[in-house]
Each structure stands twice: as structure tokens, then as C-alpha cells.
PDB file of C-alpha atoms in Angstrom:
ATOM      1  CA  MET S  89      -5.500 -15.659 -23.774  1.00  0.00           C
ATOM      2  CA  ASN S  90      -3.377 -13.181 -25.362  1.00  0.00           C
ATOM      3  CA  TYR S  91      -1.851 -10.248 -22.994  1.00  0.00           C
ATOM      4  CA  HIS S  92      -0.067  -7.302 -23.625  1.00  0.00           C
ATOM      5  CA  PHE S  93       1.430  -4.740 -22.498  1.00  0.00           C
ATOM      6  CA  ARG S  94       2.432  -1.537 -23.422  1.00  0.00           C
ATOM      7  CA  LYS S  95       2.414   2.362 -23.308  1.00  0.00           C
ATOM      8  CA  ALA S  96      -1.072   4.025 -23.618  1.00  0.00           C
ATOM      9  CA  PRO S  97      -1.966   6.829 -26.288  1.00  0.00           C
ATOM     10  CA  ILE S  98      -4.006   9.201 -25.638  1.00  0.00           C
ATOM     11  CA  THR S  99      -6.704   7.412 -27.565  1.00  0.00           C
ATOM     12  CA  ASP S 100      -6.855   4.816 -24.757  1.00  0.00           C
ATOM     13  CA  ALA S 101      -8.047   7.762 -22.569  1.00  0.00           C
ATOM     14  CA  PRO S 102     -11.444   7.234 -22.307  1.00  0.00           C
ATOM     15  CA  LYS S 103     -11.364   2.932 -22.043  1.00  0.00           C
ATOM     16  CA  ILE S 104      -8.898   3.870 -19.226  1.00  0.00           C
ATOM     17  CA  TRP S 105     -10.971   6.315 -17.004  1.00  0.00           C
ATOM     18  CA  ILE S 106     -14.504   3.899 -17.549  1.00  0.00           C
ATOM     19  CA  ILE S 107     -11.992   0.706 -15.996  1.00  0.00           C
ATOM     20  CA  LEU S 108     -11.013   3.454 -13.339  1.00  0.00           C
ATOM     21  CA  GLN S 109     -14.644   4.400 -12.695  1.00  0.00           C
ATOM     22  CA  GLN S 110     -15.426   0.790 -12.380  1.00  0.00           C
ATOM     23  CA  ALA S 111     -12.104   0.473  -9.823  1.00  0.00           C
ATOM     24  CA  ILE S 112     -13.587   2.974  -8.203  1.00  0.00           C
ATOM     25  CA  LEU S 113     -17.027   2.294  -7.059  1.00  0.00           C
ATOM     26  CA  ARG S 114     -15.092  -1.891  -6.255  1.00  0.00           C
ATOM     27  CA  ARG S 115     -13.085   0.255  -3.767  1.00  0.00           C
ATOM     28  CA  LYS S 116     -16.477   1.864  -2.502  1.00  0.00           C
ATOM     29  CA  THR S 117     -18.155  -1.677  -2.300  1.00  0.00           C
ATOM     30  CA  ASP S 118     -15.606  -3.226  -0.486  1.00  0.00           C
ATOM     31  CA  GLY S 119     -15.621  -0.332   2.031  1.00  0.00           C
ATOM     32  CA  SER S 120     -11.937   0.877   1.310  1.00  0.00           C
ATOM     33  CA  ASN S 121     -11.775   4.754   1.587  1.00  0.00           C
ATOM     34  CA  GLN S 122      -9.176   4.723  -1.563  1.00  0.00           C
ATOM     35  CA  TRP S 123      -9.890   6.356  -4.763  1.00  0.00           C
ATOM     36  CA  GLN S 124     -12.832   8.371  -3.113  1.00  0.00           C
ATOM     37  CA  ASP S 125     -11.635  11.735  -2.731  1.00  0.00           C
ATOM     38  CA  GLY S 126     -11.756  12.273  -6.529  1.00  0.00           C
ATOM     39  CA  TYR S 127      -8.535  11.254  -7.406  1.00  0.00           C
ATOM     40  CA  PRO S 128      -7.410   9.636  -9.763  1.00  0.00           C
ATOM     41  CA  ASN S 129      -9.659  11.366 -12.535  1.00  0.00           C
ATOM     42  CA  PRO S 130      -9.834  12.411 -15.885  1.00  0.00           C
ATOM     43  CA  GLU S 131      -6.980  14.704 -15.594  1.00  0.00           C
ATOM     44  CA  ILE S 132      -4.261  12.287 -14.068  1.00  0.00           C
ATOM     45  CA  ILE S 133      -5.021   9.939 -16.488  1.00  0.00           C
ATOM     46  CA  GLN S 134      -3.734  12.368 -19.225  1.00  0.00           C
ATOM     47  CA  GLN S 135      -0.941  13.450 -17.501  1.00  0.00           C
ATOM     48  CA  ASP S 136       0.434   9.971 -17.345  1.00  0.00           C
ATOM     49  CA  ILE S 137      -0.194   9.385 -21.013  1.00  0.00           C
ATOM     50  CA  GLU S 138       2.199  12.770 -21.399  1.00  0.00           C
ATOM     51  CA  LYS S 139       4.719  11.513 -19.960  1.00  0.00           C
ATOM     52  CA  ARG S 140       4.439   8.419 -21.297  1.00  0.00           C
ATOM     53  CA  ILE S 141       3.889   6.677 -17.814  1.00  0.00           C
ATOM     54  CA  GLY S 142       0.315   5.293 -18.395  1.00  0.00           C
ATOM     55  CA  TYR S 143       0.022   1.447 -19.180  1.00  0.00           C
ATOM     56  CA  VAL S 144      -2.134  -0.817 -20.672  1.00  0.00           C
ATOM     57  CA  LEU S 145      -3.180  -4.132 -20.287  1.00  0.00           C
ATOM     58  CA  THR S 146      -4.724  -5.718 -23.500  1.00  0.00           C
ATOM     59  CA  ASP S 147      -5.714  -8.735 -24.169  1.00  0.00           C
ATOM     60  CA  ASP S 148      -5.298  -9.260 -27.861  1.00  0.00           C
ATOM     61  CA  ASN S 149      -6.837  -5.706 -28.486  1.00  0.00           C
ATOM     62  CA  ILE S 150      -9.180  -4.787 -25.690  1.00  0.00           C
ATOM     63  CA  ILE S 151      -7.930  -2.877 -23.110  1.00  0.00           C
ATOM     64  CA  ILE S 152      -8.316  -5.127 -19.210  1.00  0.00           C
ATOM     65  CA  GLY S 153      -6.076  -3.142 -17.001  1.00  0.00           C
ATOM     66  CA  TYR S 154      -4.317   0.306 -16.565  1.00  0.00           C
ATOM     67  CA  THR S 155      -1.126   0.968 -14.419  1.00  0.00           C
ATOM     68  CA  ALA S 156       1.225   3.991 -14.316  1.00  0.00           C
ATOM     69  CA  VAL S 157       4.634   2.492 -14.490  1.00  0.00           C
ATOM     70  CA  LEU S 158       7.805   5.456 -13.670  1.00  0.00           C
ATOM     71  CA  ILE S 159      11.626   4.545 -12.443  1.00  0.00           C
ATOM     72  CA  ASN S 160      12.764   6.421  -9.348  1.00  0.00           C
ATOM     73  CA  ASP S 161       9.945   8.842  -8.816  1.00  0.00           C
ATOM     74  CA  GLU S 162       8.067   8.654  -6.352  1.00  0.00           C
ATOM     75  CA  PRO S 163       9.343  11.351  -3.949  1.00  0.00           C
ATOM     76  CA  GLU S 164       7.084  10.453  -0.928  1.00  0.00           C
ATOM     77  CA  TYR S 165       8.623   7.335  -0.823  1.00  0.00           C
ATOM     78  CA  GLU S 166      12.033   9.229   0.665  1.00  0.00           C
ATOM     79  CA  ASN S 167       9.545   9.534   3.557  1.00  0.00           C
ATOM     80  CA  LEU S 168       9.035   6.150   4.940  1.00  0.00           C
ATOM     81  CA  GLN S 169       8.120   5.023   8.504  1.00  0.00           C
ATOM     82  CA  GLY S 170      10.203   2.038   7.681  1.00  0.00           C
ATOM     83  CA  GLU S 171      13.110   0.810   6.519  1.00  0.00           C
ATOM     84  CA  TRP S 172      13.042  -0.533   2.281  1.00  0.00           C
ATOM     85  CA  LEU S 173      15.474  -3.465   1.092  1.00  0.00           C
ATOM     86  CA  THR S 174      16.803  -1.722  -1.204  1.00  0.00           C
ATOM     87  CA  THR S 175      18.335   1.944  -2.086  1.00  0.00           C
ATOM     88  CA  SER S 176      19.178   1.201  -5.246  1.00  0.00           C
ATOM     89  CA  ASP S 177      17.243   2.322  -8.440  1.00  0.00           C
ATOM     90  CA  PHE S 178      13.478   1.162  -8.819  1.00  0.00           C
ATOM     91  CA  VAL S 179      10.241   0.702 -10.844  1.00  0.00           C
ATOM     92  CA  VAL S 180       7.079   2.198  -8.923  1.00  0.00           C
ATOM     93  CA  PHE S 181       3.269   1.819  -9.835  1.00  0.00           C
ATOM     94  CA  HIS S 182       0.279   3.085  -9.528  1.00  0.00           C
ATOM     95  CA  ARG S 183      -3.056   3.259 -10.178  1.00  0.00           C
ATOM     96  CA  VAL S 184      -3.516  -0.543 -10.803  1.00  0.00           C
ATOM     97  CA  ALA S 185      -7.031  -1.393 -12.656  1.00  0.00           C
ATOM     98  CA  ILE S 186      -8.218  -4.281 -14.286  1.00  0.00           C
ATOM     99  CA  ALA S 187     -11.963  -3.730 -15.883  1.00  0.00           C
ATOM    100  CA  GLN S 188     -14.801  -5.232 -14.328  1.00  0.00           C
ATOM    101  CA  GLU S 189     -15.944  -7.980 -16.310  1.00  0.00           C
ATOM    102  CA  TYR S 190     -12.291  -9.456 -16.406  1.00  0.00           C
ATOM    103  CA  ILE S 191     -12.204  -9.536 -12.297  1.00  0.00           C
ATOM    104  CA  GLY S 192     -11.325 -12.783 -10.597  1.00  0.00           C
ATOM    105  CA  GLN S 193      -8.703 -13.628 -13.316  1.00  0.00           C
ATOM    106  CA  ASN S 194      -5.651 -13.185 -11.211  1.00  0.00           C
ATOM    107  CA  LEU S 195      -4.730 -10.445 -14.260  1.00  0.00           C
ATOM    108  CA  SER S 196      -2.743  -7.577 -11.201  1.00  0.00           C
ATOM    109  CA  LYS S 197      -0.621 -10.702 -11.096  1.00  0.00           C
ATOM    110  CA  LYS S 198      -0.519 -10.836 -14.683  1.00  0.00           C
ATOM    111  CA  MET S 199       0.280  -7.147 -14.860  1.00  0.00           C
ATOM    112  CA  ILE S 200       3.115  -7.271 -12.481  1.00  0.00           C
ATOM    113  CA  ASP S 201       4.499 -10.016 -14.101  1.00  0.00           C
ATOM    114  CA  PHE S 202       4.762  -6.835 -16.939  1.00  0.00           C
ATOM    115  CA  ILE S 203       6.089  -4.864 -14.954  1.00  0.00           C
ATOM    116  CA  GLU S 204       9.149  -7.019 -13.310  1.00  0.00           C
ATOM    117  CA  ALA S 205       9.773  -7.443 -17.093  1.00  0.00           C
ATOM    118  CA  PHE S 206       9.962  -3.995 -17.732  1.00  0.00           C
ATOM    119  CA  ALA S 207      11.947  -3.924 -14.657  1.00  0.00           C
ATOM    120  CA  LEU S 208      14.359  -6.089 -15.795  1.00  0.00           C
ATOM    121  CA  GLU S 209      14.775  -4.388 -19.452  1.00  0.00           C
ATOM    122  CA  ASN S 210      16.018  -1.294 -17.386  1.00  0.00           C
ATOM    123  CA  ASN S 211      18.853  -3.501 -14.985  1.00  0.00           C
ATOM    124  CA  ILE S 212      16.571  -2.280 -12.550  1.00  0.00           C
ATOM    125  CA  HIS S 213      15.652  -4.407 -10.055  1.00  0.00           C
ATOM    126  CA  SER S 214      13.504  -3.122  -7.241  1.00  0.00           C
ATOM    127  CA  LEU S 215       9.431  -3.018  -7.674  1.00  0.00           C
ATOM    128  CA  LYS S 216       7.528  -0.322  -5.168  1.00  0.00           C
ATOM    129  CA  ALA S 217       4.017  -0.039  -4.604  1.00  0.00           C
ATOM    130  CA  ASP S 218       2.042   0.986  -2.277  1.00  0.00           C
ATOM    131  CA  THR S 219      -1.661   0.877  -1.011  1.00  0.00           C
ATOM    132  CA  ASN S 220      -4.462   1.795   1.380  1.00  0.00           C
ATOM    133  CA  HIS S 221      -4.469   0.200   4.595  1.00  0.00           C
ATOM    134  CA  ASP S 222      -7.936  -1.145   4.045  1.00  0.00           C
ATOM    135  CA  ASN S 223      -7.542  -2.733   0.169  1.00  0.00           C
ATOM    136  CA  PHE S 224      -6.914  -5.767   1.020  1.00  0.00           C
ATOM    137  CA  ALA S 225      -7.098  -7.206  -2.239  1.00  0.00           C
ATOM    138  CA  MET S 226      -4.182  -5.101  -3.052  1.00  0.00           C
ATOM    139  CA  MET S 227      -2.109  -6.541  -0.244  1.00  0.00           C
ATOM    140  CA  SER S 228      -3.133  -9.757  -0.931  1.00  0.00           C
ATOM    141  CA  ILE S 229      -2.274  -9.618  -4.485  1.00  0.00           C
ATOM    142  CA  PHE S 230       1.343  -8.339  -3.133  1.00  0.00           C
ATOM    143  CA  GLU S 231       2.025 -10.821  -0.408  1.00  0.00           C
ATOM    144  CA  LYS S 232       1.222 -14.131  -3.244  1.00  0.00           C
ATOM    145  CA  SER S 233       3.838 -11.838  -6.012  1.00  0.00           C
ATOM    146  CA  GLY S 234       6.359 -11.941  -3.413  1.00  0.00           C
ATOM    147  CA  PHE S 235       6.269  -8.055  -1.804  1.00  0.00           C
ATOM    148  CA  VAL S 236       7.627  -7.419   1.744  1.00  0.00           C
ATOM    149  CA  PHE S 237       5.850  -5.009   3.366  1.00  0.00           C
ATOM    150  CA  CYS S 238       8.681  -1.892   4.087  1.00  0.00           C
ATOM    151  CA  GLY S 239       6.304   0.798   6.282  1.00  0.00           C
ATOM    152  CA  ILE S 240       4.054   3.431   5.775  1.00  0.00           C
ATOM    153  CA  VAL S 241       4.045   6.581   3.744  1.00  0.00           C
ATOM    154  CA  HIS S 242       1.824   9.009   2.756  1.00  0.00           C
ATOM    155  CA  PHE S 243      -0.807  10.344  -0.218  1.00  0.00           C
ATOM    156  CA  ARG S 244      -2.718  13.248   0.423  1.00  0.00           C
ATOM    157  CA  GLY S 245      -3.108  12.947   4.540  1.00  0.00           C
ATOM    158  CA  SER S 246      -3.954   9.375   3.999  1.00  0.00           C
ATOM    159  CA  PRO S 247      -1.535   6.709   6.082  1.00  0.00           C
ATOM    160  CA  ARG S 248      -0.975   3.771   2.802  1.00  0.00           C
ATOM    161  CA  ARG S 249       0.931   0.900   3.114  1.00  0.00           C
ATOM    162  CA  ALA S 250       4.514   0.419   1.165  1.00  0.00           C
ATOM    163  CA  TYR S 251       5.379  -2.513   0.122  1.00  0.00           C
ATOM    164  CA  GLU S 252       8.897  -3.622  -2.326  1.00  0.00           C
ATOM    165  CA  LYS S 253      10.369  -7.059  -4.056  1.00  0.00           C
ATOM    166  CA  VAL S 254      13.620  -8.216  -4.914  1.00  0.00           C
ATOM    167  CA  LEU S 255      13.793  -8.831  -8.816  1.00  0.00           C
ATOM    168  CA  ASN S 256      16.780 -12.029  -9.648  1.00  0.00           C
ATOM    169  CA  ALA S 257      18.140 -11.221 -13.250  1.00  0.00           C
TER     170      ALA S 257
END
């Protein structure tokens, strides 16, 4: 496989939306409440791309995954009920989704590896992320990837499990 991680241009938006729709359906099938409230949606994808924070994972030229990657930009993380491992700069990622036909190939972990490299290229040694309390697949990925549970944050009125991973240079 020839994986790449790149910023998404607006022309990627239709394929990204298909991948996110598949992930929304998987969350529902898994019994999770995450992403069952109209979020994410095509407008969110467009905003991500316009802000230059939308990234795709590709296999050659085929888009197989999506996430939004930001630096120091998650105001809700200041309201953590718990304690972060670090208080310095951090990279946060949201809306991780893998195309249905690529599920089970450990690609969320591959995407996190690319995000770690992005952080280190920017001299940042902390990754932060969160997920719904009933998204057991993502919690498992975080734990297998070396993230530590740090506490609870709230998004759109819902509690979320917050994680951090400290990166070594």
C-alpha cells in the first residue's frame, strides 16, 4: 500500500462526505450516539477545507480516510474535567473516518501516525483528541496508540472522553 496524508482541496469534499456518511452509519449500527445529531455534515467539511484543517488519507490517489487537524485550537479543552498531561502546544484531531471498504486494516492508527509526524514537524509534542463514551472502537485505537485518558469534555451538550499522547522527539 502507498499511503499519503495531505490537505484536502474542495474537490475532495464529495468523497469525504461519502466516507463520513459511512462512519455515521457505523456509529449507529454499533449502538453509539456519536454523530447521530446531524454532525458532521457537508458544511462542516467545507469549513474544514476552507480553514485548511481538512486532511485525507490516500492509498495512491484513492481517498480512504478523513480527519480535521488543528494546532492549539479547541476551546472546550480548557474546560476539561480532569487534568491534561501537558500544558504546552498541542495538535488536536477531530472527525476521524475511514472508508467502509478499508475498515479493519488499522488505518485509523496509520492516520494517527501521520498526525504525530505532523506535530513533530511543527515542534509540538502533544496530541489531544476526544470521543464519545460509547465509541469503543475509537477508545481502543487511542489506548493501542499510547494515548492516556485525561478526563471529560463537553461538545454540543454531550460528555466526551478526552485523551492525550505525549510525543518524544
